Short mmCIF file of C-alpha atoms and ligand atoms in Angstrom, two decimals:
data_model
loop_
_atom_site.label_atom_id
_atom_site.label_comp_id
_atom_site.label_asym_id
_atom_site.label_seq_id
_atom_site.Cartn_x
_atom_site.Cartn_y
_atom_site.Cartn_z
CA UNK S 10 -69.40 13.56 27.61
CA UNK S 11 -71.63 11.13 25.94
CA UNK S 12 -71.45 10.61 21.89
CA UNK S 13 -73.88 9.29 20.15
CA UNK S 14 -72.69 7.42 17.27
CA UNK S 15 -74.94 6.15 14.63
CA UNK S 16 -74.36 2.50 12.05
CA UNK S 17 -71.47 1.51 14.41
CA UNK S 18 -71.91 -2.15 13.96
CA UNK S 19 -71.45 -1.38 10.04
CA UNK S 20 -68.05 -1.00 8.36
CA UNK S 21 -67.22 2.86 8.62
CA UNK S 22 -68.61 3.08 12.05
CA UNK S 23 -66.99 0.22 13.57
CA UNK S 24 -63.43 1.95 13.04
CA UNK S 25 -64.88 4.92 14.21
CA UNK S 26 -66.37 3.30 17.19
CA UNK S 27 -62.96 1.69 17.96
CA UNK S 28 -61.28 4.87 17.38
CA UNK S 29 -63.02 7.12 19.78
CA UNK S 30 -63.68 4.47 22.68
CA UNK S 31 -59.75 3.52 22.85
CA UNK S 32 -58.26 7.08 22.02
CA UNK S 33 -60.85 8.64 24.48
CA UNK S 34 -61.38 7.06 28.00
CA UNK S 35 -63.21 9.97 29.26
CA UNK S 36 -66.12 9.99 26.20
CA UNK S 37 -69.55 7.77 26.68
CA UNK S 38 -69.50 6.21 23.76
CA UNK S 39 -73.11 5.22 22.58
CA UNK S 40 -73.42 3.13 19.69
CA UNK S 41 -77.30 2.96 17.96
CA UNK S 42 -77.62 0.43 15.17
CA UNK S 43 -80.58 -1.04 13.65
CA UNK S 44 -78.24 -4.41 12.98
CA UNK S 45 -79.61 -4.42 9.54
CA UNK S 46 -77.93 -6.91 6.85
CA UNK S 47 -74.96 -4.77 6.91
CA UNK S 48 -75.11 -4.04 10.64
CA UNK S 49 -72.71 -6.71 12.65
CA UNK S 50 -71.51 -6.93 16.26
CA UNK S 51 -68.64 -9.67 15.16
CA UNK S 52 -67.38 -5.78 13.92
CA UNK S 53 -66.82 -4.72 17.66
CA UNK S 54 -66.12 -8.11 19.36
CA UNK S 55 -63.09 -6.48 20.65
CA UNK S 56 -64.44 -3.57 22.48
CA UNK S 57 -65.78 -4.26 26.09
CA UNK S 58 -64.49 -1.20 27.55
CA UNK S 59 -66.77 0.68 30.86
CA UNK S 60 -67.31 4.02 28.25
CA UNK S 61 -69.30 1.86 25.47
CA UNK S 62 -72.91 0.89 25.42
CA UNK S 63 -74.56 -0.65 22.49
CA UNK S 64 -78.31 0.13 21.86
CA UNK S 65 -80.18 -1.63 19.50
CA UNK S 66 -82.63 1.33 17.66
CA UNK S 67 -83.85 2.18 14.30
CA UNK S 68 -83.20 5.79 13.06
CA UNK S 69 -86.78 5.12 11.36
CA UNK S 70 -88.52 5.17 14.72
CA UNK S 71 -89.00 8.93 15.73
CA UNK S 72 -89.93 8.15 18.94
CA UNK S 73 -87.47 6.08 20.07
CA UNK S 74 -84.95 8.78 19.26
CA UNK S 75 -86.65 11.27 21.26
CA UNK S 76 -86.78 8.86 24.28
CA UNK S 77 -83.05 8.02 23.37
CA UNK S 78 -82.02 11.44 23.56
CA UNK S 79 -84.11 12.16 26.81
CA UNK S 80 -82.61 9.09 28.41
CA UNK S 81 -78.74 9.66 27.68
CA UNK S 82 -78.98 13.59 27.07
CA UNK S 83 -76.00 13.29 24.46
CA UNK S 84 -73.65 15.97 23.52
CA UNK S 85 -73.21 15.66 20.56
CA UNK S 86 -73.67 12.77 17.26
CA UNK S 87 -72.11 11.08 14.76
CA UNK S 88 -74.17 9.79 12.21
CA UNK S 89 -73.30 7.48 10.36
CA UNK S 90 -76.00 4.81 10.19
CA UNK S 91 -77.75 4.45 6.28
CA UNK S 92 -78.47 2.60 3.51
CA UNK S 93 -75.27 2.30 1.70
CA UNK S 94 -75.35 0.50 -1.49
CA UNK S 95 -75.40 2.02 -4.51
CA UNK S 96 -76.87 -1.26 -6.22
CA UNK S 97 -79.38 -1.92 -3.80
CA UNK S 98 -80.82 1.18 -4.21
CA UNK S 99 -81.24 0.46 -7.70
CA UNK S 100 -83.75 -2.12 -6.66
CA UNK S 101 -85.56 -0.36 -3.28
CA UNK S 102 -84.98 3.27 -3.09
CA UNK S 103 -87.92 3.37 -0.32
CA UNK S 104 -85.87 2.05 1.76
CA UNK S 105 -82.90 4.47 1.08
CA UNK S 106 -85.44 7.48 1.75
CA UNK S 107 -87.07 6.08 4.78
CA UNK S 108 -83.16 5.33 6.52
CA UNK S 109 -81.34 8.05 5.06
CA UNK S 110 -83.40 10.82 4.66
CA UNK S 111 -86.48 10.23 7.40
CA UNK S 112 -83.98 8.44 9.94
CA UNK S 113 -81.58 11.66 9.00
CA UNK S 114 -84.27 14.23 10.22
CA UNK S 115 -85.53 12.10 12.54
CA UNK S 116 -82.30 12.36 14.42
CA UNK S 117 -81.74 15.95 13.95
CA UNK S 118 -85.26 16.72 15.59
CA UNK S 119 -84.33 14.91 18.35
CA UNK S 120 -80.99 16.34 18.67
CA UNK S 121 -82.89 20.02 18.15
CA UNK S 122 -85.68 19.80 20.80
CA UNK S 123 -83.26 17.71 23.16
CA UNK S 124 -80.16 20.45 22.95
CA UNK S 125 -83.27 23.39 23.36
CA UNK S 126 -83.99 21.67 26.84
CA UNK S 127 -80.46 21.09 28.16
CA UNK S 128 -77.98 23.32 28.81
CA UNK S 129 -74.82 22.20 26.97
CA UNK S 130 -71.74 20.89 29.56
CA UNK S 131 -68.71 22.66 30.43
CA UNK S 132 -66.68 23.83 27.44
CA UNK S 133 -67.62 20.67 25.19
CA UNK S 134 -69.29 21.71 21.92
CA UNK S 135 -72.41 20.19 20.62
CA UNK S 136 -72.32 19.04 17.32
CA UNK S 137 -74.14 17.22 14.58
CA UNK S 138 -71.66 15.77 12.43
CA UNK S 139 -73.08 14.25 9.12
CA UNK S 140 -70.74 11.78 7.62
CA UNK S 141 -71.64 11.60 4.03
CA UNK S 142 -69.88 10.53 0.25
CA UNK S 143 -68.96 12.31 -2.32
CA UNK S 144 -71.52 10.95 -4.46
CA UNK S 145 -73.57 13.61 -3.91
CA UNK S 146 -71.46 15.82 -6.34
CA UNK S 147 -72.76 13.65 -8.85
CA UNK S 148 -70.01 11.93 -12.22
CA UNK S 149 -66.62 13.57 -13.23
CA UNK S 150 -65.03 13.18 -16.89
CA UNK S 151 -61.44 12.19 -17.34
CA UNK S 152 -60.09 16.12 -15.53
CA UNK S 153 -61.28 17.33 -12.57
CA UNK S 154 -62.06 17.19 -8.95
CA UNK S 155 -64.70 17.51 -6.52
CA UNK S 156 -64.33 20.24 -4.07
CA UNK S 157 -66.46 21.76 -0.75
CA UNK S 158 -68.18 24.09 -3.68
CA UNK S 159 -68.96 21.59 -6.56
CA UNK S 160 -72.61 21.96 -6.36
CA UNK S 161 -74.53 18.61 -5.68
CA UNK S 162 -75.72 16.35 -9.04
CA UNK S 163 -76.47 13.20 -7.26
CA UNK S 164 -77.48 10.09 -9.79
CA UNK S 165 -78.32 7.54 -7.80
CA UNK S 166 -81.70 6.57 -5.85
CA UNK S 167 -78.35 6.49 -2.95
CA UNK S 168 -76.72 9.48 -3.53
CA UNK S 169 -79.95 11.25 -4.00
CA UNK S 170 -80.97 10.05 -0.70
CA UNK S 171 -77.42 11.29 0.81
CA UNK S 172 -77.63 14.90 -0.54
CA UNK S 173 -80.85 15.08 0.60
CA UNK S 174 -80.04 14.56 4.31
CA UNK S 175 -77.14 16.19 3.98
CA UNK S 176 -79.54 19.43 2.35
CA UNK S 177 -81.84 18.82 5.62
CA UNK S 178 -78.77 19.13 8.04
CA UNK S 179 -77.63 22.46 6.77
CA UNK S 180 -81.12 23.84 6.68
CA UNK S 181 -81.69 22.73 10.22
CA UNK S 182 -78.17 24.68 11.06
CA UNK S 183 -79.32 27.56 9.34
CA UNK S 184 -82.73 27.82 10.44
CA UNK S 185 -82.95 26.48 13.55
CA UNK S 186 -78.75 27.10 14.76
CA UNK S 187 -78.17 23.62 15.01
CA UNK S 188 -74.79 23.22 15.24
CA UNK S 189 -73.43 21.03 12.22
CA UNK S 190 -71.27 20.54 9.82
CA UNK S 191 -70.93 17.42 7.59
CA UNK S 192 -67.93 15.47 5.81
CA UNK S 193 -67.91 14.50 2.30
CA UNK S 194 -65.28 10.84 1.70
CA UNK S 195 -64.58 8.63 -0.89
CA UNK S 196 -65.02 4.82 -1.64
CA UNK S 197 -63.28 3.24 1.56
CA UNK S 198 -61.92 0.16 1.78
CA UNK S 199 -60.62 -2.46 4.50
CA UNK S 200 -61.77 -4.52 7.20
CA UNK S 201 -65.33 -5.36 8.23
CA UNK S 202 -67.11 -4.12 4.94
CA UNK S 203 -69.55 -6.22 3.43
CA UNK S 204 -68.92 -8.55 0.71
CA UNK S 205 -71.48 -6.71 -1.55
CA UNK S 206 -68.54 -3.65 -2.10
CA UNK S 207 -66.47 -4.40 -5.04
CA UNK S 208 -62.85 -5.12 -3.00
CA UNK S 209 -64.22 -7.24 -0.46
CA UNK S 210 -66.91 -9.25 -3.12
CA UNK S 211 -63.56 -9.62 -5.26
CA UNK S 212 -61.45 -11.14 -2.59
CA UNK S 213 -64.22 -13.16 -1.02
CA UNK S 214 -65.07 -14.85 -5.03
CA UNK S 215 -60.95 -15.45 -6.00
CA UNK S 216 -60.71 -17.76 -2.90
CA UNK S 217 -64.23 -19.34 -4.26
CA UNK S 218 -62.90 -19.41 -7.57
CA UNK S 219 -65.78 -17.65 -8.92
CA UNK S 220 -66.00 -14.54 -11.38
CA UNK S 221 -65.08 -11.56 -10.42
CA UNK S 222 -67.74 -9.23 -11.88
CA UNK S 223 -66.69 -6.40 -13.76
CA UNK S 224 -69.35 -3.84 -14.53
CA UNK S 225 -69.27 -2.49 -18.21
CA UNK S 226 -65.58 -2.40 -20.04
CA UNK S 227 -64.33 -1.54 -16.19
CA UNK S 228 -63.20 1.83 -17.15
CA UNK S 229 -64.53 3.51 -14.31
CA UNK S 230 -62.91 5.33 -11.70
CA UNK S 231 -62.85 5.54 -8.05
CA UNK S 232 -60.97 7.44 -5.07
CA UNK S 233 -60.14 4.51 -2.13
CA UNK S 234 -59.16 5.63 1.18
CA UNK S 235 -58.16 3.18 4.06
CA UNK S 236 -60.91 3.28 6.12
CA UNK S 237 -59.04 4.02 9.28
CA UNK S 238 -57.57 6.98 7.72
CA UNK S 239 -61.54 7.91 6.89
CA UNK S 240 -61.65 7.05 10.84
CA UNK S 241 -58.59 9.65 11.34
CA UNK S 242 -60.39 12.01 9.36
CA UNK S 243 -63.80 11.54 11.36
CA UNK S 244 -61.96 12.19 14.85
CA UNK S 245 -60.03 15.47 13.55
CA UNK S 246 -63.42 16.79 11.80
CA UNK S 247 -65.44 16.19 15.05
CA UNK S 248 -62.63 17.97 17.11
CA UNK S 249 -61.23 20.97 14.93
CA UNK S 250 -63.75 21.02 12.02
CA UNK S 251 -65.76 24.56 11.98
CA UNK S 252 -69.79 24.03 12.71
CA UNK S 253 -71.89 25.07 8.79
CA UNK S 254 -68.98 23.59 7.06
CA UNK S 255 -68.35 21.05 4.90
CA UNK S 256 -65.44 18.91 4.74
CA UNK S 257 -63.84 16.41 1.33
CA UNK S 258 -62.11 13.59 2.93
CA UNK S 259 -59.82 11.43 -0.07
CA UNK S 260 -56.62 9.38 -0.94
CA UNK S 261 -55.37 11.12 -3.56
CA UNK S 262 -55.83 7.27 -5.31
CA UNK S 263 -57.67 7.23 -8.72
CA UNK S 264 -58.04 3.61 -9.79
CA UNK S 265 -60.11 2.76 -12.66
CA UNK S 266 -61.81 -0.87 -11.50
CA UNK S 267 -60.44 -2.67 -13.86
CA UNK S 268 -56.49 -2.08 -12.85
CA UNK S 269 -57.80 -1.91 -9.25
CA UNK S 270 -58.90 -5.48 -9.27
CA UNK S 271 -55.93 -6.97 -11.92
CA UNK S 272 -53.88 -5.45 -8.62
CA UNK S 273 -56.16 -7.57 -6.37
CA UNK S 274 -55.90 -10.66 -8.47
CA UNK S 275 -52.15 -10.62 -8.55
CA UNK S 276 -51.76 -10.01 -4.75
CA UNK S 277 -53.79 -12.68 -4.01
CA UNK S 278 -51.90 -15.06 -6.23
CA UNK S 279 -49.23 -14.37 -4.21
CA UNK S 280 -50.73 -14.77 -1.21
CA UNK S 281 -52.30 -18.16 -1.84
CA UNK S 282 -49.52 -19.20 -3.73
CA UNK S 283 -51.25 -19.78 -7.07
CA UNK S 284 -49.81 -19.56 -10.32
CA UNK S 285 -49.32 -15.60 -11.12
CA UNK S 286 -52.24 -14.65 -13.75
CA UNK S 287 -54.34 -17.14 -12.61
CA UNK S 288 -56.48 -15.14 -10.41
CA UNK S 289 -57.13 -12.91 -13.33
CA UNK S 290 -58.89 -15.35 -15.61
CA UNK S 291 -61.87 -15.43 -13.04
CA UNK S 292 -62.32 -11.68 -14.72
CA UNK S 293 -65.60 -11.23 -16.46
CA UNK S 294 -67.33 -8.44 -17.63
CA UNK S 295 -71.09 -7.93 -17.24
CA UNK S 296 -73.82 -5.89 -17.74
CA UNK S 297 -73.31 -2.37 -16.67
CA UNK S 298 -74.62 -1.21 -13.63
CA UNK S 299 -77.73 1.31 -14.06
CA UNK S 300 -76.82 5.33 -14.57
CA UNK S 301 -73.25 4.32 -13.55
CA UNK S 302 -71.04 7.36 -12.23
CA UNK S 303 -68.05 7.31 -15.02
CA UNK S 304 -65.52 9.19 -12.28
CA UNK S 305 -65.16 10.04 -8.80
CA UNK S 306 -61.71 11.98 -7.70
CA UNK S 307 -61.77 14.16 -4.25
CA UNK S 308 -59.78 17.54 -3.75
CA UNK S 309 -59.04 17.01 -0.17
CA UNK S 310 -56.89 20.32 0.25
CA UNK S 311 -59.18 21.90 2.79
CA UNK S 312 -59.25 19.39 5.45
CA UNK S 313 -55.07 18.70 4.66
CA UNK S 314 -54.46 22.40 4.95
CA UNK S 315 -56.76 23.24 7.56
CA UNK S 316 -57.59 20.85 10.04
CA UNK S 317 -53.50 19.25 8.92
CA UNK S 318 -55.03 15.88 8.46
CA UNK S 319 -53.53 13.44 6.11
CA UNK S 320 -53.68 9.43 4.43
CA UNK S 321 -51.36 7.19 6.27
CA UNK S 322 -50.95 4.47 4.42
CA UNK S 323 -50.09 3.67 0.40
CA UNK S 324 -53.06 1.80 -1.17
CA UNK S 325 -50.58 -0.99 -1.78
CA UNK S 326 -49.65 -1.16 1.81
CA UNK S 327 -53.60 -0.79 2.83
CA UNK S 328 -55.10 -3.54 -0.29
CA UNK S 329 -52.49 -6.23 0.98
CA UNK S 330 -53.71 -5.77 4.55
CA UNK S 331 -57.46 -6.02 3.80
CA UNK S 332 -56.71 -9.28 1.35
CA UNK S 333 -55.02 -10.58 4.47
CA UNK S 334 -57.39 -9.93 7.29
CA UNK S 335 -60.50 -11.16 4.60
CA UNK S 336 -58.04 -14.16 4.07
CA UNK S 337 -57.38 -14.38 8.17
CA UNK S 338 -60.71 -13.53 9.17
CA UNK S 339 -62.95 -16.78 7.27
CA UNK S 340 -65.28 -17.30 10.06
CA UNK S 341 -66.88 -13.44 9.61
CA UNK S 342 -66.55 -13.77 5.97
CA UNK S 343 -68.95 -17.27 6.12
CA UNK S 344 -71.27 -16.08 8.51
CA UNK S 345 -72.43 -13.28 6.49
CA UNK S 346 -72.14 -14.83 2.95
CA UNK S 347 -74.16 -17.99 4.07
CA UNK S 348 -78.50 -17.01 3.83
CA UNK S 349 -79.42 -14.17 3.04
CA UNK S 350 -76.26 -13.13 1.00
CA UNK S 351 -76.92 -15.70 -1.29
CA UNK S 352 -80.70 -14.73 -1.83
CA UNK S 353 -79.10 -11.32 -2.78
CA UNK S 354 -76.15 -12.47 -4.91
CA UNK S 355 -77.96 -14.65 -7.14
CA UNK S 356 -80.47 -11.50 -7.73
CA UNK S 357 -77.61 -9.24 -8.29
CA UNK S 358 -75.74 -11.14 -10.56
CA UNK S 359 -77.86 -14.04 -12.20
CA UNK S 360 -79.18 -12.19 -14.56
CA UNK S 361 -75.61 -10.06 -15.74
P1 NAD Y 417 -72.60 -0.03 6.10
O1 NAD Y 417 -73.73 -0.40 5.20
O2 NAD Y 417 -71.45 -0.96 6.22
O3 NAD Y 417 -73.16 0.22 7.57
C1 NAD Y 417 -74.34 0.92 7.82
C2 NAD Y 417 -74.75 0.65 9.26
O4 NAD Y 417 -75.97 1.38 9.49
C3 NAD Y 417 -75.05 -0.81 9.54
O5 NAD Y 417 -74.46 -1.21 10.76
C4 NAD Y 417 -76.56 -0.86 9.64
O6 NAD Y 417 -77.05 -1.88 10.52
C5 NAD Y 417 -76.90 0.53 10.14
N1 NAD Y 417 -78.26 0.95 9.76
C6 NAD Y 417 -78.82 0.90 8.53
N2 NAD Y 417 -80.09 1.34 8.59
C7 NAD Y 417 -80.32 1.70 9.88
C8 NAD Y 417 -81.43 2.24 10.55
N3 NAD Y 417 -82.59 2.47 9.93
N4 NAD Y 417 -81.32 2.51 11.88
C9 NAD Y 417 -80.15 2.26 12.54
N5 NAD Y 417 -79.07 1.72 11.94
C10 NAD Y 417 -79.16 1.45 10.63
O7 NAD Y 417 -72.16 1.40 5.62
P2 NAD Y 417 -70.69 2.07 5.59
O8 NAD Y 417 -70.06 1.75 4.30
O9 NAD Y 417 -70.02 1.79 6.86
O10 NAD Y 417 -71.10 3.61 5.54
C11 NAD Y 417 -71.34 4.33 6.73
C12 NAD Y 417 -71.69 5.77 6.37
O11 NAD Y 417 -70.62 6.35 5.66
C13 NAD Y 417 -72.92 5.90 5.48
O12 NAD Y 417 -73.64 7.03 5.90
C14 NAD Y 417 -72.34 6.10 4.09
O13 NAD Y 417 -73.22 6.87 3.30
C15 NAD Y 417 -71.08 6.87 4.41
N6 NAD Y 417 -69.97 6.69 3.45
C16 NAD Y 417 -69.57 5.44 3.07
C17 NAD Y 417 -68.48 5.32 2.21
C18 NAD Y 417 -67.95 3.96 1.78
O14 NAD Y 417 -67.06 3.88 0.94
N7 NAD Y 417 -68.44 2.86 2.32
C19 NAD Y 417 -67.81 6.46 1.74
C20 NAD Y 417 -68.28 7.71 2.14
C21 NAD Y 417 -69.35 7.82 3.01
O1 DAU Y 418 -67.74 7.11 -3.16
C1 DAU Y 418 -68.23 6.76 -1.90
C2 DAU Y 418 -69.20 5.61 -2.03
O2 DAU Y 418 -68.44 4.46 -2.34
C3 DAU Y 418 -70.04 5.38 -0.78
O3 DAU Y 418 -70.85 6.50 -0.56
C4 DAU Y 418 -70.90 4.14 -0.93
O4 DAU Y 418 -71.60 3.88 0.28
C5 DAU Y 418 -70.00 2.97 -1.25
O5 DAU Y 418 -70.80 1.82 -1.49
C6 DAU Y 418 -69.16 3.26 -2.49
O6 DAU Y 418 -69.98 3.33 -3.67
P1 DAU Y 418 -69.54 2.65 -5.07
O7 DAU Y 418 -70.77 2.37 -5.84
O8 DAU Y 418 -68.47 3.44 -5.72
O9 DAU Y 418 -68.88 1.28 -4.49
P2 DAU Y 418 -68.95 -0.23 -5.01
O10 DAU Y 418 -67.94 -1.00 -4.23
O11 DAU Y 418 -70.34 -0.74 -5.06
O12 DAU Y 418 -68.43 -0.10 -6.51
C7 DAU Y 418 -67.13 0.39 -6.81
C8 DAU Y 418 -66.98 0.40 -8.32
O13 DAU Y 418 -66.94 -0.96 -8.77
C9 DAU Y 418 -68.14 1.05 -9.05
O14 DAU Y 418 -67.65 1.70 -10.22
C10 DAU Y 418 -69.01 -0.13 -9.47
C11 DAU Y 418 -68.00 -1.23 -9.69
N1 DAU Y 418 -68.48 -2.60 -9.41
C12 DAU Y 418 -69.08 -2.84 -8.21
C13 DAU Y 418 -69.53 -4.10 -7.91
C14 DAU Y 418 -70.25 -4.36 -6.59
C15 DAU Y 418 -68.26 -3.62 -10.33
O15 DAU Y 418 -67.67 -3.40 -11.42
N2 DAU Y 418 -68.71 -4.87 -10.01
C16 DAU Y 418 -69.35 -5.16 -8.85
O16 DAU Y 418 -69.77 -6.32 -8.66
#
């Protein structure tokens, strides 16, 4: 069976790459990635098993999806490559519209006139699978949760560009049968994301000394989920998940930023044995970030009742880990902050 999976050289999809091409000998693992910025093979230096190819292709090139597709004939996808930062966005939303919502369609025309041609194999089923954010349900107040029915309010030139493709996958299941379904997750955290995400930007600036950023007063709120549970969550979906569905993924873990990262600061004290509170005093609080979403919080009783998938891990037990392996791991963590990351940070934050 071959898989197609989409952005697997990015954070997300490298756990999900790992995942599937360990737990699954018998899969064909193809991973397409446009190794954009955020796109990194360091991610998957690990893997060199015989049922994983890497292909380097752009989800913005229609052609060379249909020639992808005609060459491997892939059951089904996982899609996971996009553009996916919210303050980047902000600045280009082209290119959030050309990945995410051409590169989206792109792929699901493929997967449509490729699937119309070829008879599916055995008893596998083909599949679509969409992994998208619960951004697209748009900013919760202080009560509440998002569920599979919240209707979609994205606010962001990202999340806008999200619910779109995620609007264009269900059409093409209605309208053309397309078999899909798409999962909706929270703000992950872990290894191999890129220091532009508030835990790993935090981490990566307390062992450089430098501020730690706080947008606004720091009183909003996010949902974090270990990103190998998200992987968990990605493998049960694909397996049990039922096709014109749609699927919250969270960790039950509401931290507003500000608490979040005092946590941070004092487990890194203790890890590089510097005097507790000192880690803190790098806090600083700058200029709000445009049309911020106040509160994010994920009802994830459907997929924990249904499909019996759960977190694994405390977010104490999960933030430690990822301050260690950003702490262990200072080659990847220089490699990608030296250039180009600098060119961005001083844009980002120069002017806050
Ligand atoms: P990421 O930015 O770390 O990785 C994205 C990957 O996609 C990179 O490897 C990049 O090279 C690749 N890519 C970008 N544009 C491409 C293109 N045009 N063609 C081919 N490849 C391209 O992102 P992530 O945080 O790992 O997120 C992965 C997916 O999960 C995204 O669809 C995102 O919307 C979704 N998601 C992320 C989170 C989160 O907290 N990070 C939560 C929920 C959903
Ligand atoms: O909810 C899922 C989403 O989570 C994913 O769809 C996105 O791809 C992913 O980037 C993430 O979006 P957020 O915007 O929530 O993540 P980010 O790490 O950028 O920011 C988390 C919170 O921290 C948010 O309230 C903004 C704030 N923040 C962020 C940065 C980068 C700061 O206060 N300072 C910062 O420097």
């Amino acid at each position: 069976m071959q898989i197609l999976i989409t952005g697997g050289a990015g954070f997300i999809g490298s756990h999900v790459v790992r995942l599937f091409v360990n737990k699954y000998p018998a899969y064909k693992i193809v991973n397409l990635d446009a190794l954009t910025y955020a796109g990194n093979l360091e991610n998957l230096a690990d893997i060199n098993s015989s049922n994983y190819e890497f292909v380097k292709a752009d989800i913005r090139d229609r052609a060379a999806m249909f020639s992808l597709f005609e060459k491997h004939q892939f059951d089904a996808v996982i899609h996971l490559a996009a553009e996916s930062h919210v303050d980047r966005s902000i600045e280009s939303p082209t290119d959030f519209v050309d990945t995410n919502v051409i590169g989206t369609m792109n792929l699901l025309d493929a997967a449509r006139h490729a699937w119309a041609k070829y008879p599916a194999k055995g008893d596998f089923r083909r599949l679509f699978y969409q992994v998208s954010t619960d951004e697209v349900y748009g900013s919760l107040g202080e009560t509440g949760f998002f569920t599979e029915t919240t209707p979609y309010s994205p606010r962001s030139p990202y999340s806008a560009s999200k619910a779109a493709a995620d609007h264009l996958v269900m059409a093409y299941y209605h309208t053309y049968n397309l078999p899909a379904l798409i999962s909706n997750c929270s703000n992950n955290y872990g290894a191999n994301q890129f220091p532009e995400k508030l835990i790993p930007l935090c981490i990566h600036n307390i062992k450089n000394n430098r501020p730690l950023p706080i947008y606004g007063n720091g009183d909003y709120t996010r949902d974090w989920l270990w990103v190998e549970d998200h992987a968990r969550a990605i493998d049960t979906i694909f397996h049990k998940g039922i096709l014109g569905e749609n699927y919250n993924v969270g960790g039950h873990n509401e931290w507003k930023n500000i608490d979040l990262v005092r946590l941070l600061c004092d487990l890194a004290d203790a890890e590089l044995g510097k005097a507790v509170g000192s880690s803190q005093q790098l806090i600083t609080f700058v200029k709000d970030r445009a049309g911020h979403d106040k509160r994010y919080a994920i009802d994830a009783t459907k997929i924990e009742r249904e499909l019996g998938w759960r977190p694994s891990v405390t977010f104490q037990e999960g933030l430690l880990a990822t301050l260690r392996w950003y702490l262990h791991n200072e080659t990847w963590l220089n490699n990608i902050t030296s250039g180009e990351y600098q060119r961005y940070y001083q844009q980002q934050y120069a002017q806050r």
